[in-house]
PDB file of C-alpha atoms in Angstrom:
ATOM      1  CA  MET A   1       7.881   6.805 -21.293  1.00  0.00           C
ATOM      2  CA  LYS A   2      10.255   4.593 -18.632  1.00  0.00           C
ATOM      3  CA  PRO A   3       8.476   0.916 -18.852  1.00  0.00           C
ATOM      4  CA  LEU A   4       7.280   0.080 -15.337  1.00  0.00           C
ATOM      5  CA  SER A   5       9.393  -3.075 -14.600  1.00  0.00           C
ATOM      6  CA  MET A   6      10.257  -4.959 -11.213  1.00  0.00           C
ATOM      7  CA  PRO A   7      13.540  -4.301  -9.694  1.00  0.00           C
ATOM      8  CA  GLY A   8      16.240  -5.296 -11.122  1.00  0.00           C
ATOM      9  CA  LYS A   9      18.709  -4.165  -8.212  1.00  0.00           C
ATOM     10  CA  SER A  10      19.917  -6.748  -5.599  1.00  0.00           C
ATOM     11  CA  ILE A  11      17.297  -5.391  -2.577  1.00  0.00           C
ATOM     12  CA  ARG A  12      16.895  -8.087   0.490  1.00  0.00           C
ATOM     13  CA  SER A  13      13.638  -8.802   0.859  1.00  0.00           C
ATOM     14  CA  ALA A  14      11.544 -11.432   3.322  1.00  0.00           C
ATOM     15  CA  THR A  15      11.061 -14.753   1.578  1.00  0.00           C
ATOM     16  CA  THR A  16       7.010 -16.425   1.237  1.00  0.00           C
ATOM     17  CA  TRP A  17       8.213 -18.450   3.916  1.00  0.00           C
ATOM     18  CA  ASP A  18       8.986 -15.210   6.062  1.00  0.00           C
ATOM     19  CA  PHE A  19       5.367 -13.931   4.837  1.00  0.00           C
ATOM     20  CA  PHE A  20       3.990 -17.389   5.602  1.00  0.00           C
ATOM     21  CA  LYS A  21       5.362 -17.794   9.033  1.00  0.00           C
ATOM     22  CA  GLN A  22       3.915 -14.298  10.063  1.00  0.00           C
ATOM     23  CA  PHE A  23       0.488 -15.171   8.451  1.00  0.00           C
ATOM     24  CA  LEU A  24       0.226 -18.262  10.722  1.00  0.00           C
ATOM     25  CA  GLU A  25       1.143 -16.140  13.605  1.00  0.00           C
ATOM     26  CA  SER A  26      -1.374 -13.174  13.004  1.00  0.00           C
ATOM     27  CA  PRO A  27      -3.446 -13.944   9.932  1.00  0.00           C
ATOM     28  CA  LEU A  28      -5.708 -10.895  10.324  1.00  0.00           C
ATOM     29  CA  GLN A  29      -3.115  -8.845  10.381  1.00  0.00           C
ATOM     30  CA  VAL A  30      -0.921  -9.805   7.496  1.00  0.00           C
ATOM     31  CA  GLY A  31      -4.052 -10.995   5.729  1.00  0.00           C
ATOM     32  CA  SER A  32      -2.549 -13.409   2.825  1.00  0.00           C
ATOM     33  CA  ILE A  33      -0.361 -16.278   2.888  1.00  0.00           C
ATOM     34  CA  VAL A  34       1.954 -15.117   0.159  1.00  0.00           C
ATOM     35  CA  PRO A  35       2.988 -11.546  -0.795  1.00  0.00           C
ATOM     36  CA  SER A  36       1.634  -9.743  -3.606  1.00  0.00           C
ATOM     37  CA  SER A  37       2.243 -11.334  -7.635  1.00  0.00           C
ATOM     38  CA  LYS A  38       4.249  -8.822  -9.857  1.00  0.00           C
ATOM     39  CA  GLN A  39       1.238  -8.293 -11.827  1.00  0.00           C
ATOM     40  CA  LEU A  40      -0.635  -6.946  -8.780  1.00  0.00           C
ATOM     41  CA  THR A  41       2.506  -4.815  -7.699  1.00  0.00           C
ATOM     42  CA  ARG A  42       2.532  -3.402 -11.573  1.00  0.00           C
ATOM     43  CA  SER A  43      -0.831  -2.277 -11.530  1.00  0.00           C
ATOM     44  CA  MET A  44      -0.834  -0.564  -8.161  1.00  0.00           C
ATOM     45  CA  PHE A  45       1.706   1.798  -9.629  1.00  0.00           C
ATOM     46  CA  LEU A  46       0.060   2.027 -13.035  1.00  0.00           C
ATOM     47  CA  ASP A  47       0.188   5.047 -14.902  1.00  0.00           C
ATOM     48  CA  VAL A  48       2.400   7.117 -12.335  1.00  0.00           C
ATOM     49  CA  MET A  49       5.585   8.956 -13.860  1.00  0.00           C
ATOM     50  CA  PRO A  50       8.987   7.729 -12.102  1.00  0.00           C
ATOM     51  CA  LYS A  51       9.820  11.608 -11.497  1.00  0.00           C
ATOM     52  CA  ALA A  52       6.166  12.179 -10.092  1.00  0.00           C
ATOM     53  CA  VAL A  53       6.556  11.122  -6.915  1.00  0.00           C
ATOM     54  CA  LYS A  54       9.027  13.020  -4.051  1.00  0.00           C
ATOM     55  CA  THR A  55       6.867  11.955  -0.937  1.00  0.00           C
ATOM     56  CA  TYR A  56       6.166   8.007  -0.428  1.00  0.00           C
ATOM     57  CA  VAL A  57       3.895   6.430   1.836  1.00  0.00           C
ATOM     58  CA  GLU A  58       3.216   3.183   2.546  1.00  0.00           C
ATOM     59  CA  TYR A  59       0.981   1.340   5.326  1.00  0.00           C
ATOM     60  CA  GLY A  60       1.561  -2.188   5.791  1.00  0.00           C
ATOM     61  CA  PRO A  61       4.589  -3.286   3.571  1.00  0.00           C
ATOM     62  CA  GLY A  62       5.158  -6.494   5.161  1.00  0.00           C
ATOM     63  CA  THR A  63       7.819  -8.321   2.937  1.00  0.00           C
ATOM     64  CA  GLY A  64       8.266  -4.875   0.950  1.00  0.00           C
ATOM     65  CA  SER A  65       7.072  -6.185  -2.621  1.00  0.00           C
ATOM     66  CA  PHE A  66       5.506  -2.595  -3.450  1.00  0.00           C
ATOM     67  CA  THR A  67       8.333  -0.977  -1.158  1.00  0.00           C
ATOM     68  CA  ALA A  68      11.034  -2.542  -3.685  1.00  0.00           C
ATOM     69  CA  GLN A  69       9.035  -1.386  -7.007  1.00  0.00           C
ATOM     70  CA  ALA A  70       8.256   1.873  -5.458  1.00  0.00           C
ATOM     71  CA  PHE A  71      11.795   2.806  -4.355  1.00  0.00           C
ATOM     72  CA  SER A  72      13.648   1.088  -7.686  1.00  0.00           C
ATOM     73  CA  TRP A  73      10.708   3.213  -9.843  1.00  0.00           C
ATOM     74  CA  PHE A  74      10.719   6.716  -8.578  1.00  0.00           C
ATOM     75  CA  GLU A  75      13.625   8.742  -9.491  1.00  0.00           C
ATOM     76  CA  ASP A  76      13.452  11.823  -7.213  1.00  0.00           C
ATOM     77  CA  LEU A  77      12.167  10.389  -3.709  1.00  0.00           C
ATOM     78  CA  GLN A  78      13.211  12.663  -1.266  1.00  0.00           C
ATOM     79  CA  ARG A  79      11.122  11.122   1.814  1.00  0.00           C
ATOM     80  CA  GLN A  80       9.888   7.442   2.047  1.00  0.00           C
ATOM     81  CA  VAL A  81       7.897   6.485   5.168  1.00  0.00           C
ATOM     82  CA  LEU A  82       6.727   3.076   5.618  1.00  0.00           C
ATOM     83  CA  ILE A  83       3.795   2.121   8.427  1.00  0.00           C
ATOM     84  CA  GLU A  84       4.472  -1.340   9.652  1.00  0.00           C
ATOM     85  CA  ILE A  85       3.358  -2.509  13.103  1.00  0.00           C
ATOM     86  CA  ASN A  86       4.510  -6.109  12.721  1.00  0.00           C
ATOM     87  CA  PRO A  87       7.951  -6.305  14.569  1.00  0.00           C
ATOM     88  CA  VAL A  88       9.187  -8.945  12.279  1.00  0.00           C
ATOM     89  CA  PHE A  89       8.891  -6.863   9.180  1.00  0.00           C
ATOM     90  CA  GLN A  90       9.858  -3.767  10.589  1.00  0.00           C
ATOM     91  CA  LYS A  91      13.330  -5.530  11.078  1.00  0.00           C
ATOM     92  CA  LEU A  92      13.741  -7.020   7.142  1.00  0.00           C
ATOM     93  CA  LEU A  93      12.425  -3.761   6.459  1.00  0.00           C
ATOM     94  CA  LYS A  94      14.960  -1.765   7.892  1.00  0.00           C
ATOM     95  CA  GLN A  95      17.451  -4.317   6.932  1.00  0.00           C
ATOM     96  CA  SER A  96      16.498  -3.600   3.014  1.00  0.00           C
ATOM     97  CA  TYR A  97      15.683   0.295   2.833  1.00  0.00           C
ATOM     98  CA  PRO A  98      18.116   2.057   5.555  1.00  0.00           C
ATOM     99  CA  GLU A  99      17.094   4.801   3.963  1.00  0.00           C
ATOM    100  CA  ALA A 100      13.424   4.738   4.783  1.00  0.00           C
ATOM    101  CA  GLU A 101      11.618   6.106   7.842  1.00  0.00           C
ATOM    102  CA  ILE A 102       9.867   3.106   9.754  1.00  0.00           C
ATOM    103  CA  TYR A 103       6.623   3.720  12.179  1.00  0.00           C
ATOM    104  CA  SER A 104       4.317   1.827  13.524  1.00  0.00           C
ATOM    105  CA  SER A 105       1.419   4.276  13.522  1.00  0.00           C
ATOM    106  CA  PRO A 106       0.953   7.285  10.980  1.00  0.00           C
ATOM    107  CA  ASN A 107       0.199   9.685  13.480  1.00  0.00           C
ATOM    108  CA  VAL A 108       3.737  10.752  14.030  1.00  0.00           C
ATOM    109  CA  ILE A 109       4.103  11.904  10.363  1.00  0.00           C
ATOM    110  CA  MET A 110       0.539  13.512  10.352  1.00  0.00           C
ATOM    111  CA  GLU A 111       1.481  17.317  11.128  1.00  0.00           C
ATOM    112  CA  SER A 112       4.954  17.038   8.997  1.00  0.00           C
ATOM    113  CA  LEU A 113       3.415  15.780   5.994  1.00  0.00           C
ATOM    114  CA  ARG A 114      -0.040  16.890   5.761  1.00  0.00           C
ATOM    115  CA  ASN A 115      -0.722  17.904   2.164  1.00  0.00           C
ATOM    116  CA  GLN A 116       2.617  17.096   1.099  1.00  0.00           C
ATOM    117  CA  VAL A 117       2.437  13.357   0.139  1.00  0.00           C
ATOM    118  CA  ASP A 118       2.585  12.365  -3.720  1.00  0.00           C
ATOM    119  CA  LEU A 119       1.341   9.035  -3.279  1.00  0.00           C
ATOM    120  CA  ILE A 120       0.227   6.527  -0.552  1.00  0.00           C
ATOM    121  CA  VAL A 121       0.147   2.941  -1.346  1.00  0.00           C
ATOM    122  CA  SER A 122      -2.190   0.413   1.512  1.00  0.00           C
ATOM    123  CA  GLY A 123      -1.180  -3.364   1.609  1.00  0.00           C
ATOM    124  CA  LEU A 124      -3.567  -3.036   4.890  1.00  0.00           C
ATOM    125  CA  PRO A 125      -6.062  -5.934   5.110  1.00  0.00           C
ATOM    126  CA  PHE A 126      -9.157  -3.521   5.111  1.00  0.00           C
ATOM    127  CA  THR A 127     -11.688  -6.510   4.767  1.00  0.00           C
ATOM    128  CA  HIS A 128     -10.611  -7.649   8.682  1.00  0.00           C
ATOM    129  CA  ILE A 129     -10.248  -4.315  10.032  1.00  0.00           C
ATOM    130  CA  PRO A 130     -12.761  -2.316  11.898  1.00  0.00           C
ATOM    131  CA  TRP A 131     -14.927   0.240   9.694  1.00  0.00           C
ATOM    132  CA  GLU A 132     -13.733   3.082  11.853  1.00  0.00           C
ATOM    133  CA  VAL A 133     -10.429   2.513  11.950  1.00  0.00           C
ATOM    134  CA  THR A 134     -10.720   1.814   7.938  1.00  0.00           C
ATOM    135  CA  ARG A 135     -12.435   5.412   7.839  1.00  0.00           C
ATOM    136  CA  GLN A 136      -9.992   6.716  10.110  1.00  0.00           C
ATOM    137  CA  THR A 137      -7.207   5.976   7.671  1.00  0.00           C
ATOM    138  CA  ILE A 138      -9.007   6.973   4.654  1.00  0.00           C
ATOM    139  CA  ASP A 139      -9.248  10.208   6.229  1.00  0.00           C
ATOM    140  CA  ALA A 140      -5.963  10.665   7.317  1.00  0.00           C
ATOM    141  CA  SER A 141      -4.689   9.679   3.882  1.00  0.00           C
ATOM    142  CA  HIS A 142      -6.872  12.502   1.952  1.00  0.00           C
ATOM    143  CA  ASP A 143      -5.204  15.035   4.639  1.00  0.00           C
ATOM    144  CA  LEU A 144      -1.679  13.587   3.963  1.00  0.00           C
ATOM    145  CA  LEU A 145      -2.163  13.704  -0.035  1.00  0.00           C
ATOM    146  CA  ARG A 146      -1.419  17.088  -1.828  1.00  0.00           C
ATOM    147  CA  GLU A 147      -3.993  17.949  -4.445  1.00  0.00           C
ATOM    148  CA  GLY A 148      -3.736  15.230  -7.194  1.00  0.00           C
ATOM    149  CA  GLY A 149      -1.790  12.794  -5.160  1.00  0.00           C
ATOM    150  CA  SER A 150      -3.569   9.392  -4.891  1.00  0.00           C
ATOM    151  CA  PHE A 151      -4.304   6.590  -2.353  1.00  0.00           C
ATOM    152  CA  ARG A 152      -4.021   3.349  -3.785  1.00  0.00           C
ATOM    153  CA  THR A 153      -5.101  -0.447  -2.123  1.00  0.00           C
ATOM    154  CA  PHE A 154      -6.477  -3.510  -3.380  1.00  0.00           C
ATOM    155  CA  LEU A 155      -8.993  -5.997  -2.193  1.00  0.00           C
ATOM    156  CA  TYR A 156      -8.981  -9.839  -2.878  1.00  0.00           C
ATOM    157  CA  VAL A 157     -11.774 -11.122  -5.363  1.00  0.00           C
ATOM    158  CA  GLN A 158     -13.594 -12.855  -3.028  1.00  0.00           C
ATOM    159  CA  THR A 159     -13.656 -10.190  -0.122  1.00  0.00           C
ATOM    160  CA  PHE A 160     -14.710  -7.268  -2.812  1.00  0.00           C
ATOM    161  CA  PHE A 161     -18.140  -7.312  -2.936  1.00  0.00           C
ATOM    162  CA  LEU A 162     -18.697  -7.867   0.749  1.00  0.00           C
ATOM    163  CA  PRO A 163     -21.102  -4.928   2.769  1.00  0.00           C
ATOM    164  CA  LYS A 164     -17.765  -3.548   4.727  1.00  0.00           C
ATOM    165  CA  ASN A 165     -15.554  -3.174   1.177  1.00  0.00           C
ATOM    166  CA  ARG A 166     -18.966  -1.442  -0.092  1.00  0.00           C
ATOM    167  CA  MET A 167     -18.822   0.993   2.122  1.00  0.00           C
ATOM    168  CA  LEU A 168     -15.092   1.007   1.874  1.00  0.00           C
ATOM    169  CA  ARG A 169     -15.412   2.183  -2.060  1.00  0.00           C
ATOM    170  CA  ALA A 170     -18.305   4.566  -1.489  1.00  0.00           C
ATOM    171  CA  TYR A 171     -16.667   6.274   1.289  1.00  0.00           C
ATOM    172  CA  LEU A 172     -13.648   6.920  -1.062  1.00  0.00           C
ATOM    173  CA  ALA A 173     -15.929   8.102  -3.847  1.00  0.00           C
ATOM    174  CA  GLN A 174     -17.512  10.509  -1.368  1.00  0.00           C
ATOM    175  CA  ASN A 175     -14.216  11.700  -0.079  1.00  0.00           C
ATOM    176  CA  PHE A 176     -11.890  12.078  -3.552  1.00  0.00           C
ATOM    177  CA  SER A 177     -12.448  13.408  -6.705  1.00  0.00           C
ATOM    178  CA  GLN A 178     -12.027  10.201  -8.915  1.00  0.00           C
ATOM    179  CA  VAL A 179     -12.079   6.449  -7.879  1.00  0.00           C
ATOM    180  CA  ARG A 180     -11.152   3.759 -10.376  1.00  0.00           C
ATOM    181  CA  VAL A 181     -10.826   0.025 -10.320  1.00  0.00           C
ATOM    182  CA  ARG A 182      -8.829  -2.160 -12.402  1.00  0.00           C
ATOM    183  CA  PHE A 183      -8.821  -6.271 -11.564  1.00  0.00           C
ATOM    184  CA  VAL A 184      -5.772  -8.226 -11.656  1.00  0.00           C
ATOM    185  CA  ALA A 185      -6.317 -11.817 -12.408  1.00  0.00           C
ATOM    186  CA  LYS A 186      -2.782 -13.138 -11.736  1.00  0.00           C
ATOM    187  CA  ASN A 187      -2.429 -12.862  -8.207  1.00  0.00           C
ATOM    188  CA  PHE A 188      -3.422 -15.527  -5.176  1.00  0.00           C
ATOM    189  CA  PRO A 189      -5.902 -14.864  -5.039  1.00  0.00           C
ATOM    190  CA  PRO A 190      -7.026 -12.336  -7.443  1.00  0.00           C
ATOM    191  CA  ALA A 191      -7.812  -8.779  -6.504  1.00  0.00           C
ATOM    192  CA  PHE A 192      -8.890  -5.490  -7.704  1.00  0.00           C
ATOM    193  CA  VAL A 193      -6.574  -2.332  -7.668  1.00  0.00           C
ATOM    194  CA  ILE A 194      -8.490   0.406  -6.307  1.00  0.00           C
ATOM    195  CA  GLU A 195      -7.163   3.979  -7.259  1.00  0.00           C
ATOM    196  CA  ALA A 196      -8.359   7.291  -5.151  1.00  0.00           C
ATOM    197  CA  ARG A 197      -7.212  10.603  -6.512  1.00  0.00           C
ATOM    198  CA  LYS A 198      -7.615  13.667  -4.504  1.00  0.00           C
TER     199      LYS A 198
END
């Protein structure tokens, strides 16, 4: 089995300073002051074989920490879709990943990708998103995924037990066949990865 490693090729991604500037301008939208750590990134893709993902969707890729891992790890990608509403991050992503489809909303891909997506990775700050939008995002993700596909997201440790995030985990458990949670200490702040399999 190919070991899960961070990308070795040179892919232009935003610096921590780029990320921090966007956080200062839109703290609720960005959600963190620094990009995700290597350890959190590895955990988001844990147990996914390199040939298992042909259609990949990512919500809120930001500076591309997860995106770089996905594009270097998966060997047979046929369609890569990034949903990013921040125009600065959109521009950086287009420079780094010209092969990717980049949209501001998932609505435009719903019909063309229904029941076809192998993996959805979310960097959205669900803690700061209204519950109705969170629920709609989970429902849309379920519709996009093929049987056996998975939706993955994370919550920072200080927000994990908030009522809204308990609702998030309960809703995932109601709508997906399997939900697993794993703790990542080496991130700022530490985080829990949530994996929901259709």
